[in-house]
């Protein structure tokens, strides 16, 4: 999987993060792919809300073992997780 293929996910994930993180769209869309979301008030509650939003939007099931902060603290990690789960669950 290339980084280019992940870019298709970034905007969708940014929209979800805007709602979950209660941040303005300008802030969230200004994040780089590797910015740590925890520096922008990304709490454990926000992580749970994001997991639910990702499952609904991408029609995937995120198992407990994938609900690690290492999988959810940057756009790149989130996109990689979503892409992997879509491929595995197709």
mmCIF file with all atom_site columns, C-alpha atoms in Angstrom:
data_model
loop_
_atom_site.group_PDB
_atom_site.id
_atom_site.type_symbol
_atom_site.label_atom_id
_atom_site.label_alt_id
_atom_site.label_comp_id
_atom_site.label_asym_id
_atom_site.label_entity_id
_atom_site.label_seq_id
_atom_site.pdbx_PDB_ins_code
_atom_site.Cartn_x
_atom_site.Cartn_y
_atom_site.Cartn_z
_atom_site.occupancy
_atom_site.B_iso_or_equiv
_atom_site.pdbx_formal_charge
_atom_site.auth_seq_id
_atom_site.auth_comp_id
_atom_site.auth_asym_id
_atom_site.auth_atom_id
_atom_site.pdbx_PDB_model_num
ATOM 1  C CA . UNK A 1 1  ? 0.000   0.000  0.000  1.00 0.00 ? 1  UNK A CA 1
ATOM 2  C CA . UNK A 1 2  ? 1.400   3.358  -0.960 1.00 0.00 ? 2  UNK A CA 1
ATOM 3  C CA . UNK A 1 3  ? 1.031   6.651  0.836  1.00 0.00 ? 3  UNK A CA 1
ATOM 4  C CA . UNK A 1 4  ? -0.834  7.958  -2.230 1.00 0.00 ? 4  UNK A CA 1
ATOM 5  C CA . UNK A 1 5  ? -3.545  5.349  -1.776 1.00 0.00 ? 5  UNK A CA 1
ATOM 6  C CA . UNK A 1 6  ? -4.032  6.543  1.811  1.00 0.00 ? 6  UNK A CA 1
ATOM 7  C CA . UNK A 1 7  ? -4.687  10.129 0.706  1.00 0.00 ? 7  UNK A CA 1
ATOM 8  C CA . UNK A 1 8  ? -8.140  9.095  -0.482 1.00 0.00 ? 8  UNK A CA 1
ATOM 9  C CA . UNK A 1 9  ? -9.057  8.454  3.158  1.00 0.00 ? 9  UNK A CA 1
ATOM 10 C CA . UNK A 1 10 ? -7.634  11.607 4.724  1.00 0.00 ? 10 UNK A CA 1
ATOM 11 C CA . UNK A 1 11 ? -10.439 14.032 3.868  1.00 0.00 ? 11 UNK A CA 1
ATOM 12 C CA . UNK A 1 12 ? -13.157 11.641 5.033  1.00 0.00 ? 12 UNK A CA 1
ATOM 13 C CA . UNK A 1 13 ? -11.288 10.992 8.276  1.00 0.00 ? 13 UNK A CA 1
ATOM 14 C CA . UNK A 1 14 ? -10.741 14.730 8.752  1.00 0.00 ? 14 UNK A CA 1
ATOM 15 C CA . UNK A 1 15 ? -14.499 15.339 8.503  1.00 0.00 ? 15 UNK A CA 1
ATOM 16 C CA . UNK A 1 16 ? -15.129 12.647 11.116 1.00 0.00 ? 16 UNK A CA 1
ATOM 17 C CA . UNK A 1 17 ? -12.419 14.109 13.354 1.00 0.00 ? 17 UNK A CA 1
ATOM 18 C CA . UNK A 1 18 ? -13.942 17.577 13.079 1.00 0.00 ? 18 UNK A CA 1
ATOM 19 C CA . UNK A 1 19 ? -17.128 16.235 14.654 1.00 0.00 ? 19 UNK A CA 1
ATOM 20 C CA . UNK A 1 20 ? -15.468 13.949 17.190 1.00 0.00 ? 20 UNK A CA 1
ATOM 21 C CA . UNK A 1 21 ? -12.778 16.337 18.410 1.00 0.00 ? 21 UNK A CA 1
ATOM 22 C CA . UNK A 1 22 ? -15.055 19.381 18.575 1.00 0.00 ? 22 UNK A CA 1
ATOM 23 C CA . UNK A 1 23 ? -12.405 21.330 16.660 1.00 0.00 ? 23 UNK A CA 1
ATOM 24 C CA . UNK A 1 24 ? -13.059 23.764 13.856 1.00 0.00 ? 24 UNK A CA 1
ATOM 25 C CA . UNK A 1 25 ? -12.674 22.449 10.338 1.00 0.00 ? 25 UNK A CA 1
ATOM 26 C CA . UNK A 1 26 ? -9.741  24.766 9.599  1.00 0.00 ? 26 UNK A CA 1
ATOM 27 C CA . UNK A 1 27 ? -7.730  23.270 12.470 1.00 0.00 ? 27 UNK A CA 1
ATOM 28 C CA . UNK A 1 28 ? -8.473  19.660 11.562 1.00 0.00 ? 28 UNK A CA 1
ATOM 29 C CA . UNK A 1 29 ? -7.926  20.125 7.833  1.00 0.00 ? 29 UNK A CA 1
ATOM 30 C CA . UNK A 1 30 ? -4.651  21.877 8.631  1.00 0.00 ? 30 UNK A CA 1
ATOM 31 C CA . UNK A 1 31 ? -3.261  18.798 10.372 1.00 0.00 ? 31 UNK A CA 1
ATOM 32 C CA . UNK A 1 32 ? -0.496  16.919 8.632  1.00 0.00 ? 32 UNK A CA 1
ATOM 33 C CA . UNK A 1 33 ? -0.749  13.168 8.204  1.00 0.00 ? 33 UNK A CA 1
ATOM 34 C CA . UNK A 1 34 ? 1.666   12.630 11.098 1.00 0.00 ? 34 UNK A CA 1
ATOM 35 C CA . UNK A 1 35 ? 0.475   15.260 13.600 1.00 0.00 ? 35 UNK A CA 1
ATOM 36 C CA . UNK A 1 36 ? -0.299  13.621 16.936 1.00 0.00 ? 36 UNK A CA 1
ATOM 37 C CA . UNK A 1 37 ? -4.010  14.142 17.588 1.00 0.00 ? 37 UNK A CA 1
ATOM 38 C CA . UNK A 1 38 ? -3.401  13.986 21.336 1.00 0.00 ? 38 UNK A CA 1
ATOM 39 C CA . UNK A 1 39 ? -1.866  17.454 20.996 1.00 0.00 ? 39 UNK A CA 1
ATOM 40 C CA . UNK A 1 40 ? -5.312  18.671 19.860 1.00 0.00 ? 40 UNK A CA 1
ATOM 41 C CA . UNK A 1 41 ? -7.463  17.430 22.762 1.00 0.00 ? 41 UNK A CA 1
ATOM 42 C CA . UNK A 1 42 ? -7.975  13.953 21.298 1.00 0.00 ? 42 UNK A CA 1
ATOM 43 C CA . UNK A 1 43 ? -9.179  12.125 24.407 1.00 0.00 ? 43 UNK A CA 1
ATOM 44 C CA . UNK A 1 44 ? -10.036 8.501  25.031 1.00 0.00 ? 44 UNK A CA 1
ATOM 45 C CA . UNK A 1 45 ? -13.722 9.389  24.691 1.00 0.00 ? 45 UNK A CA 1
ATOM 46 C CA . UNK A 1 46 ? -13.003 11.016 21.324 1.00 0.00 ? 46 UNK A CA 1
ATOM 47 C CA . UNK A 1 47 ? -11.147 7.851  20.292 1.00 0.00 ? 47 UNK A CA 1
ATOM 48 C CA . UNK A 1 48 ? -14.192 5.712  21.083 1.00 0.00 ? 48 UNK A CA 1
ATOM 49 C CA . UNK A 1 49 ? -16.454 8.105  19.181 1.00 0.00 ? 49 UNK A CA 1
ATOM 50 C CA . UNK A 1 50 ? -14.036 8.003  16.243 1.00 0.00 ? 50 UNK A CA 1
ATOM 51 C CA . UNK A 1 51 ? -14.027 4.195  16.217 1.00 0.00 ? 51 UNK A CA 1
ATOM 52 C CA . UNK A 1 52 ? -17.833 4.158  15.999 1.00 0.00 ? 52 UNK A CA 1
ATOM 53 C CA . UNK A 1 53 ? -17.812 6.804  13.250 1.00 0.00 ? 53 UNK A CA 1
ATOM 54 C CA . UNK A 1 54 ? -15.156 4.899  11.268 1.00 0.00 ? 54 UNK A CA 1
ATOM 55 C CA . UNK A 1 55 ? -17.090 1.648  11.556 1.00 0.00 ? 55 UNK A CA 1
ATOM 56 C CA . UNK A 1 56 ? -20.265 3.280  10.269 1.00 0.00 ? 56 UNK A CA 1
ATOM 57 C CA . UNK A 1 57 ? -18.624 5.307  7.497  1.00 0.00 ? 57 UNK A CA 1
ATOM 58 C CA . UNK A 1 58 ? -16.361 2.562  6.131  1.00 0.00 ? 58 UNK A CA 1
ATOM 59 C CA . UNK A 1 59 ? -18.574 -0.440 6.992  1.00 0.00 ? 59 UNK A CA 1
ATOM 60 C CA . UNK A 1 60 ? -15.800 -2.121 8.967  1.00 0.00 ? 60 UNK A CA 1
ATOM 61 C CA . UNK A 1 61 ? -15.533 -3.716 12.391 1.00 0.00 ? 61 UNK A CA 1
ATOM 62 C CA . UNK A 1 62 ? -12.669 -2.474 14.545 1.00 0.00 ? 62 UNK A CA 1
ATOM 63 C CA . UNK A 1 63 ? -11.788 -5.209 17.015 1.00 0.00 ? 63 UNK A CA 1
ATOM 64 C CA . UNK A 1 64 ? -10.592 -4.467 20.530 1.00 0.00 ? 64 UNK A CA 1
ATOM 65 C CA . UNK A 1 65 ? -6.997  -5.381 19.668 1.00 0.00 ? 65 UNK A CA 1
ATOM 66 C CA . UNK A 1 66 ? -7.002  -2.648 16.992 1.00 0.00 ? 66 UNK A CA 1
ATOM 67 C CA . UNK A 1 67 ? -8.310  0.017  19.376 1.00 0.00 ? 67 UNK A CA 1
ATOM 68 C CA . UNK A 1 68 ? -4.839  1.033  20.460 1.00 0.00 ? 68 UNK A CA 1
ATOM 69 C CA . UNK A 1 69 ? -3.782  4.663  20.605 1.00 0.00 ? 69 UNK A CA 1
ATOM 70 C CA . UNK A 1 70 ? -0.913  3.721  18.280 1.00 0.00 ? 70 UNK A CA 1
ATOM 71 C CA . UNK A 1 71 ? -3.536  3.006  15.608 1.00 0.00 ? 71 UNK A CA 1
ATOM 72 C CA . UNK A 1 72 ? -5.579  6.148  16.224 1.00 0.00 ? 72 UNK A CA 1
ATOM 73 C CA . UNK A 1 73 ? -3.311  9.090  17.044 1.00 0.00 ? 73 UNK A CA 1
ATOM 74 C CA . UNK A 1 74 ? -2.411  10.308 13.528 1.00 0.00 ? 74 UNK A CA 1
ATOM 75 C CA . UNK A 1 75 ? -4.287  10.579 10.236 1.00 0.00 ? 75 UNK A CA 1
ATOM 76 C CA . UNK A 1 76 ? -1.791  8.235  8.638  1.00 0.00 ? 76 UNK A CA 1
ATOM 77 C CA . UNK A 1 77 ? -2.283  5.567  11.321 1.00 0.00 ? 77 UNK A CA 1
ATOM 78 C CA . UNK A 1 78 ? -6.064  5.840  11.127 1.00 0.00 ? 78 UNK A CA 1
ATOM 79 C CA . UNK A 1 79 ? -6.066  5.616  7.325  1.00 0.00 ? 79 UNK A CA 1
ATOM 80 C CA . UNK A 1 80 ? -3.710  2.635  7.420  1.00 0.00 ? 80 UNK A CA 1
ATOM 81 C CA . UNK A 1 81 ? -5.957  0.859  9.924  1.00 0.00 ? 81 UNK A CA 1
ATOM 82 C CA . UNK A 1 82 ? -9.111  1.546  7.895  1.00 0.00 ? 82 UNK A CA 1
ATOM 83 C CA . UNK A 1 83 ? -7.487  0.404  4.652  1.00 0.00 ? 83 UNK A CA 1
ATOM 84 C CA . UNK A 1 84 ? -6.196  -2.812 6.260  1.00 0.00 ? 84 UNK A CA 1
ATOM 85 C CA . UNK A 1 85 ? -9.580  -3.634 7.793  1.00 0.00 ? 85 UNK A CA 1
ATOM 86 C CA . UNK A 1 86 ? -11.404 -2.949 4.542  1.00 0.00 ? 86 UNK A CA 1
ATOM 87 C CA . UNK A 1 87 ? -9.088  -5.376 2.753  1.00 0.00 ? 87 UNK A CA 1
ATOM 88 C CA . UNK A 1 88 ? -9.366  -8.033 5.472  1.00 0.00 ? 88 UNK A CA 1
ATOM 89 C CA . UNK A 1 89 ? -13.126 -7.781 5.814  1.00 0.00 ? 89 UNK A CA 1
ATOM 90 C CA . UNK A 1 90 ? -13.990 -7.541 2.119  1.00 0.00 ? 90 UNK A CA 1
#
